[in-house]
Amino acid sequence: MIPAAFEYARAGSVQEAAELLNRFGEDGKVLAGGHSLIPLMRLRLAQPSALVDINPVGELNYIVAEDGHLRVGALVRHVDIHTSDKVRKNLPILAEVAEEVGDNQVRNLGTIGGVMAHADSAGDYPTLALILDAEIVTNKRRFAAKDFFQDLFTTPLEPDEIVCEVVFPVANGPHKYVKFRRRLFDWAIVAAAAQQLNGGWRVGLTNVGPTPVRCNAVEKALSEGASPEQAAEQASEGLTPSGDIRATPDYKRHLARVLTRRAIEASS
Amino acid sequence: MKHKVSLTINGKGREDEVEARLLLVHYLRDVAGLTGTHIGCDTSQCGACTILLDGKAVKSCTLFAVQGDGHDVKTIEGMAASDGTLHPIQQAFWDEHGLQCGYCTPGFIMAAAYLLDRNPDPSDEEIRKGLEGNLCRCTGYVNIVKAVQSAAQTMGRDQARPQPAATGE
């Protein structure tokens, strides 16, 4: 399958990329790892008039740990997140999740910035960003994760706005991400994340709605001394997931409870 | 509008003018004439089109040819030695019957090359995890895993073998 024709330009810096996007207008898109965009273009579900290739932008490829934060540049590939000592030490759940994204070939190209900007409800990093109160920094503004994931594939990004980095808090306490899928490289049918931070629990779910979900009721129950099993019963409260070929809404609600319990119990 | 790409394929430099929308796999097959890289699913799932880009396994259907500009590409055609001696991974797929219809084989071999480069002595489980991005519709996975295991042994042996001593002092 061959994508529709488009203009192509390569940017060497964030500023140059923004200028190019400005010139191309609303139908211009950023090309980073391309592992969501190119499949959509091949199916012609996306037909951008122009692509700005930011792969050469070295200033977006870094991992820095300082002042209680882990800052990950938008162009860092999943493989480099997974193998980074800084990530393993400061936010091990992120390194573990990175290894669960796609397969080796996908992880060699896909980027964290691309996952954020694409805002797929089955994306894994957005759930971590949401429950950890991470920030998404663009060339124009900073967003709290809860304000960034607005709807399915929908963020507040403007046409000439580029995700530059994701800022996570350092969190190296007990944690677990449990991803339920039929094949190793599949998207999550449902996934649950649990992380201890500042003496409390952060719990969230992937792919049970148009955006990632934070399980406030579960967190509250845990803080009041509920067992993981009791707390996890709250995980499906208020969820209205859509069904798909892999799971009905009811089954997803069931998975939300089961996986939440497993994530909390398996946290180490 | 066409874009100039200049890249190295299997050790040889090459320059072409390509449309931006040309996928790397189509470039390799239709422009460079290297049809060993297969197209299986067209949806970035099956891994039949796996090549090495600067030594890293990637799916060449999920990359535009223009993105290859300035990079080093290795395809299945670049695996055997110039005298035709098969690469140990190719030989192992032959010996262990690691293929049935053979359509997925080039992708599996390139993915295995990447895997063994990073982990020269993998367990069966590590091989299965390392090849998760490749599908075999004949479901010949047992022999594929055996083939990679056997290639790892051969390559490890070759590595460990002492170099012949220089003669003639």
mmCIF file of N, CA and C in Angstrom, chain A residues 114-170:
data_model
loop_
_atom_site.group_PDB
_atom_site.id
_atom_site.type_symbol
_atom_site.label_atom_id
_atom_site.label_comp_id
_atom_site.label_asym_id
_atom_site.label_seq_id
_atom_site.Cartn_x
_atom_site.Cartn_y
_atom_site.Cartn_z
ATOM 1 N N GLY A 114 6.422 10.688 20.110
ATOM 2 C CA GLY A 114 5.419 10.271 19.143
ATOM 3 C C GLY A 114 4.226 9.612 19.813
ATOM 4 N N VAL A 115 4.494 8.796 20.829
ATOM 5 C CA VAL A 115 3.400 8.137 21.549
ATOM 6 C C VAL A 115 2.509 9.183 22.208
ATOM 7 N N MET A 116 3.132 10.192 22.806
ATOM 8 C CA MET A 116 2.348 11.230 23.492
ATOM 9 C C MET A 116 1.500 12.004 22.485
ATOM 10 N N ALA A 117 2.135 12.444 21.395
ATOM 11 C CA ALA A 117 1.434 13.290 20.425
ATOM 12 C C ALA A 117 0.314 12.518 19.728
ATOM 13 N N HIS A 118 0.532 11.217 19.534
ATOM 14 C CA HIS A 118 -0.465 10.400 18.835
ATOM 15 C C HIS A 118 -1.693 10.150 19.725
ATOM 16 N N ALA A 119 -1.458 10.034 21.036
ATOM 17 C CA ALA A 119 -2.548 9.906 22.019
ATOM 18 C C ALA A 119 -3.513 8.768 21.706
ATOM 19 N N ASP A 120 -2.976 7.626 21.369
ATOM 20 C CA ASP A 120 -3.791 6.427 21.173
ATOM 21 C C ASP A 120 -4.249 5.947 22.541
ATOM 22 N N SER A 121 -5.510 5.550 22.640
ATOM 23 C CA SER A 121 -6.030 5.115 23.950
ATOM 24 C C SER A 121 -5.333 3.836 24.418
ATOM 25 N N ALA A 122 -4.695 3.109 23.489
ATOM 26 C CA ALA A 122 -3.984 1.886 23.876
ATOM 27 C C ALA A 122 -2.503 2.152 24.127
ATOM 28 N N GLY A 123 -2.067 3.398 24.031
ATOM 29 C CA GLY A 123 -0.667 3.746 24.300
ATOM 30 C C GLY A 123 -0.331 3.475 25.760
ATOM 31 N N ASP A 124 0.878 3.015 26.027
ATOM 32 C CA ASP A 124 1.254 2.661 27.397
ATOM 33 C C ASP A 124 1.801 3.852 28.194
ATOM 34 N N TYR A 125 2.675 4.643 27.560
ATOM 35 C CA TYR A 125 3.291 5.767 28.304
ATOM 36 C C TYR A 125 2.259 6.779 28.822
ATOM 37 N N PRO A 126 1.203 7.075 28.053
ATOM 38 C CA PRO A 126 0.260 8.079 28.561
ATOM 39 C C PRO A 126 -0.328 7.724 29.928
ATOM 40 N N THR A 127 -0.565 6.429 30.179
ATOM 41 C CA THR A 127 -1.108 6.037 31.482
ATOM 42 C C THR A 127 -0.103 6.352 32.594
ATOM 43 N N LEU A 128 1.174 6.055 32.334
ATOM 44 C CA LEU A 128 2.201 6.375 33.333
ATOM 45 C C LEU A 128 2.272 7.888 33.546
ATOM 46 N N ALA A 129 2.239 8.636 32.431
ATOM 47 C CA ALA A 129 2.316 10.091 32.540
ATOM 48 C C ALA A 129 1.166 10.624 33.383
ATOM 49 N N LEU A 130 -0.028 10.072 33.159
ATOM 50 C CA LEU A 130 -1.208 10.558 33.877
ATOM 51 C C LEU A 130 -1.108 10.272 35.374
ATOM 52 N N ILE A 131 -0.796 9.027 35.733
ATOM 53 C CA ILE A 131 -0.840 8.689 37.163
ATOM 54 C C ILE A 131 0.324 9.310 37.917
ATOM 55 N N LEU A 132 1.411 9.620 37.229
ATOM 56 C CA LEU A 132 2.575 10.207 37.904
ATOM 57 C C LEU A 132 2.567 11.729 37.841
ATOM 58 N N ASP A 133 1.508 12.321 37.299
ATOM 59 C CA ASP A 133 1.451 13.779 37.125
ATOM 60 C C ASP A 133 2.662 14.287 36.344
ATOM 61 N N ALA A 134 2.988 13.586 35.274
ATOM 62 C CA ALA A 134 4.097 14.033 34.425
ATOM 63 C C ALA A 134 3.674 15.279 33.654
ATOM 64 N N GLU A 135 4.678 15.956 33.104
ATOM 65 C CA GLU A 135 4.389 17.128 32.278
ATOM 66 C C GLU A 135 4.851 16.856 30.849
ATOM 67 N N ILE A 136 4.087 17.347 29.899
ATOM 68 C CA ILE A 136 4.476 17.257 28.497
ATOM 69 C C ILE A 136 4.859 18.662 28.060
ATOM 70 N N VAL A 137 6.122 18.798 27.662
ATOM 71 C CA VAL A 137 6.647 20.121 27.336
ATOM 72 C C VAL A 137 6.749 20.238 25.817
ATOM 73 N N THR A 138 6.200 21.312 25.271
ATOM 74 C CA THR A 138 6.289 21.541 23.830
ATOM 75 C C THR A 138 7.200 22.741 23.571
ATOM 76 N N ASN A 139 7.344 23.102 22.310
ATOM 77 C CA ASN A 139 8.139 24.290 21.982
ATOM 78 C C ASN A 139 7.415 25.569 22.391
ATOM 79 N N LYS A 140 6.172 25.457 22.865
ATOM 80 C CA LYS A 140 5.415 26.648 23.246
ATOM 81 C C LYS A 140 4.973 26.672 24.700
ATOM 82 N N ARG A 141 4.607 25.476 25.241
ATOM 83 C CA ARG A 141 3.951 25.461 26.553
ATOM 84 C C ARG A 141 4.306 24.191 27.319
ATOM 85 N N ARG A 142 3.823 24.135 28.557
ATOM 86 C CA ARG A 142 3.920 22.905 29.352
ATOM 87 C C ARG A 142 2.500 22.468 29.697
ATOM 88 N N PHE A 143 2.253 21.179 29.580
ATOM 89 C CA PHE A 143 0.933 20.651 29.928
ATOM 90 C C PHE A 143 1.070 19.643 31.046
ATOM 91 N N ALA A 144 0.148 19.676 32.004
ATOM 92 C CA ALA A 144 0.006 18.527 32.902
ATOM 93 C C ALA A 144 -0.600 17.408 32.060
ATOM 94 N N ALA A 145 -0.162 16.179 32.307
ATOM 95 C CA ALA A 145 -0.660 15.064 31.492
ATOM 96 C C ALA A 145 -2.177 15.014 31.496
ATOM 97 N N LYS A 146 -2.812 15.349 32.640
ATOM 98 C CA LYS A 146 -4.277 15.240 32.711
ATOM 99 C C LYS A 146 -4.964 16.225 31.758
ATOM 100 N N ASP A 147 -4.256 17.299 31.393
ATOM 101 C CA ASP A 147 -4.846 18.259 30.448
ATOM 102 C C ASP A 147 -4.452 17.959 29.004
ATOM 103 N N PHE A 148 -3.515 17.038 28.839
ATOM 104 C CA PHE A 148 -2.966 16.804 27.494
ATOM 105 C C PHE A 148 -3.780 15.774 26.714
ATOM 106 N N PHE A 149 -4.174 14.699 27.413
ATOM 107 C CA PHE A 149 -4.921 13.638 26.725
ATOM 108 C C PHE A 149 -6.401 13.972 26.815
ATOM 109 N N GLN A 150 -6.919 14.621 25.760
ATOM 110 C CA GLN A 150 -8.275 15.176 25.828
ATOM 111 C C GLN A 150 -9.325 14.191 25.359
ATOM 112 N N ASP A 151 -8.967 13.417 24.363
ATOM 113 C CA ASP A 151 -9.921 12.467 23.797
ATOM 114 C C ASP A 151 -9.113 11.504 22.937
ATOM 115 N N LEU A 152 -9.807 10.555 22.292
ATOM 116 C CA LEU A 152 -9.118 9.602 21.430
ATOM 117 C C LEU A 152 -8.325 10.362 20.357
ATOM 118 N N PHE A 153 -7.028 10.114 20.283
ATOM 119 C CA PHE A 153 -6.144 10.766 19.302
ATOM 120 C C PHE A 153 -6.234 12.288 19.355
ATOM 121 N N THR A 154 -6.622 12.833 20.474
ATOM 122 C CA THR A 154 -6.862 14.282 20.538
ATOM 123 C C THR A 154 -6.081 14.916 21.684
ATOM 124 N N THR A 155 -5.251 15.892 21.327
ATOM 125 C CA THR A 155 -4.472 16.650 22.307
ATOM 126 C C THR A 155 -4.633 18.135 21.984
ATOM 127 N N PRO A 156 -4.168 19.011 22.875
ATOM 128 C CA PRO A 156 -4.278 20.442 22.576
ATOM 129 C C PRO A 156 -3.191 20.950 21.616
ATOM 130 N N LEU A 157 -2.366 20.058 21.079
ATOM 131 C CA LEU A 157 -1.253 20.510 20.227
ATOM 132 C C LEU A 157 -1.765 21.306 19.031
ATOM 133 N N GLU A 158 -1.114 22.443 18.793
ATOM 134 C CA GLU A 158 -1.444 23.250 17.617
ATOM 135 C C GLU A 158 -0.637 22.740 16.426
ATOM 136 N N PRO A 159 -1.040 23.157 15.206
ATOM 137 C CA PRO A 159 -0.362 22.604 14.023
ATOM 138 C C PRO A 159 1.158 22.807 14.007
ATOM 139 N N ASP A 160 1.624 23.892 14.599
ATOM 140 C CA ASP A 160 3.078 24.118 14.570
ATOM 141 C C ASP A 160 3.708 23.884 15.952
ATOM 142 N N GLU A 161 3.040 23.049 16.746
ATOM 143 C CA GLU A 161 3.544 22.768 18.089
ATOM 144 C C GLU A 161 4.162 21.368 18.107
ATOM 145 N N ILE A 162 5.299 21.263 18.761
ATOM 146 C CA ILE A 162 6.058 20.003 18.742
ATOM 147 C C ILE A 162 6.300 19.551 20.179
ATOM 148 N N VAL A 163 6.007 18.302 20.463
ATOM 149 C CA VAL A 163 6.341 17.756 21.781
ATOM 150 C C VAL A 163 7.861 17.690 21.885
ATOM 151 N N CYS A 164 8.422 18.277 22.935
ATOM 152 C CA CYS A 164 9.883 18.328 23.078
ATOM 153 C C CYS A 164 10.393 17.389 24.172
ATOM 154 N N GLU A 165 9.678 17.320 25.291
ATOM 155 C CA GLU A 165 10.121 16.386 26.321
ATOM 156 C C GLU A 165 8.982 16.006 27.246
ATOM 157 N N VAL A 166 9.204 14.920 27.976
ATOM 158 C CA VAL A 166 8.260 14.488 28.992
ATOM 159 C C VAL A 166 9.019 14.506 30.315
ATOM 160 N N VAL A 167 8.425 15.166 31.317
ATOM 161 C CA VAL A 167 9.079 15.280 32.620
ATOM 162 C C VAL A 167 8.317 14.436 33.634
ATOM 163 N N PHE A 168 8.979 13.401 34.129
ATOM 164 C CA PHE A 168 8.379 12.518 35.127
ATOM 165 C C PHE A 168 8.995 12.820 36.487
ATOM 166 N N PRO A 169 8.255 12.552 37.568
ATOM 167 C CA PRO A 169 8.907 12.586 38.878
ATOM 168 C C PRO A 169 9.757 11.315 39.035
ATOM 169 N N VAL A 170 10.819 11.411 39.819
ATOM 170 C CA VAL A 170 11.558 10.196 40.141
ATOM 171 C C VAL A 170 10.650 9.323 41.009
#
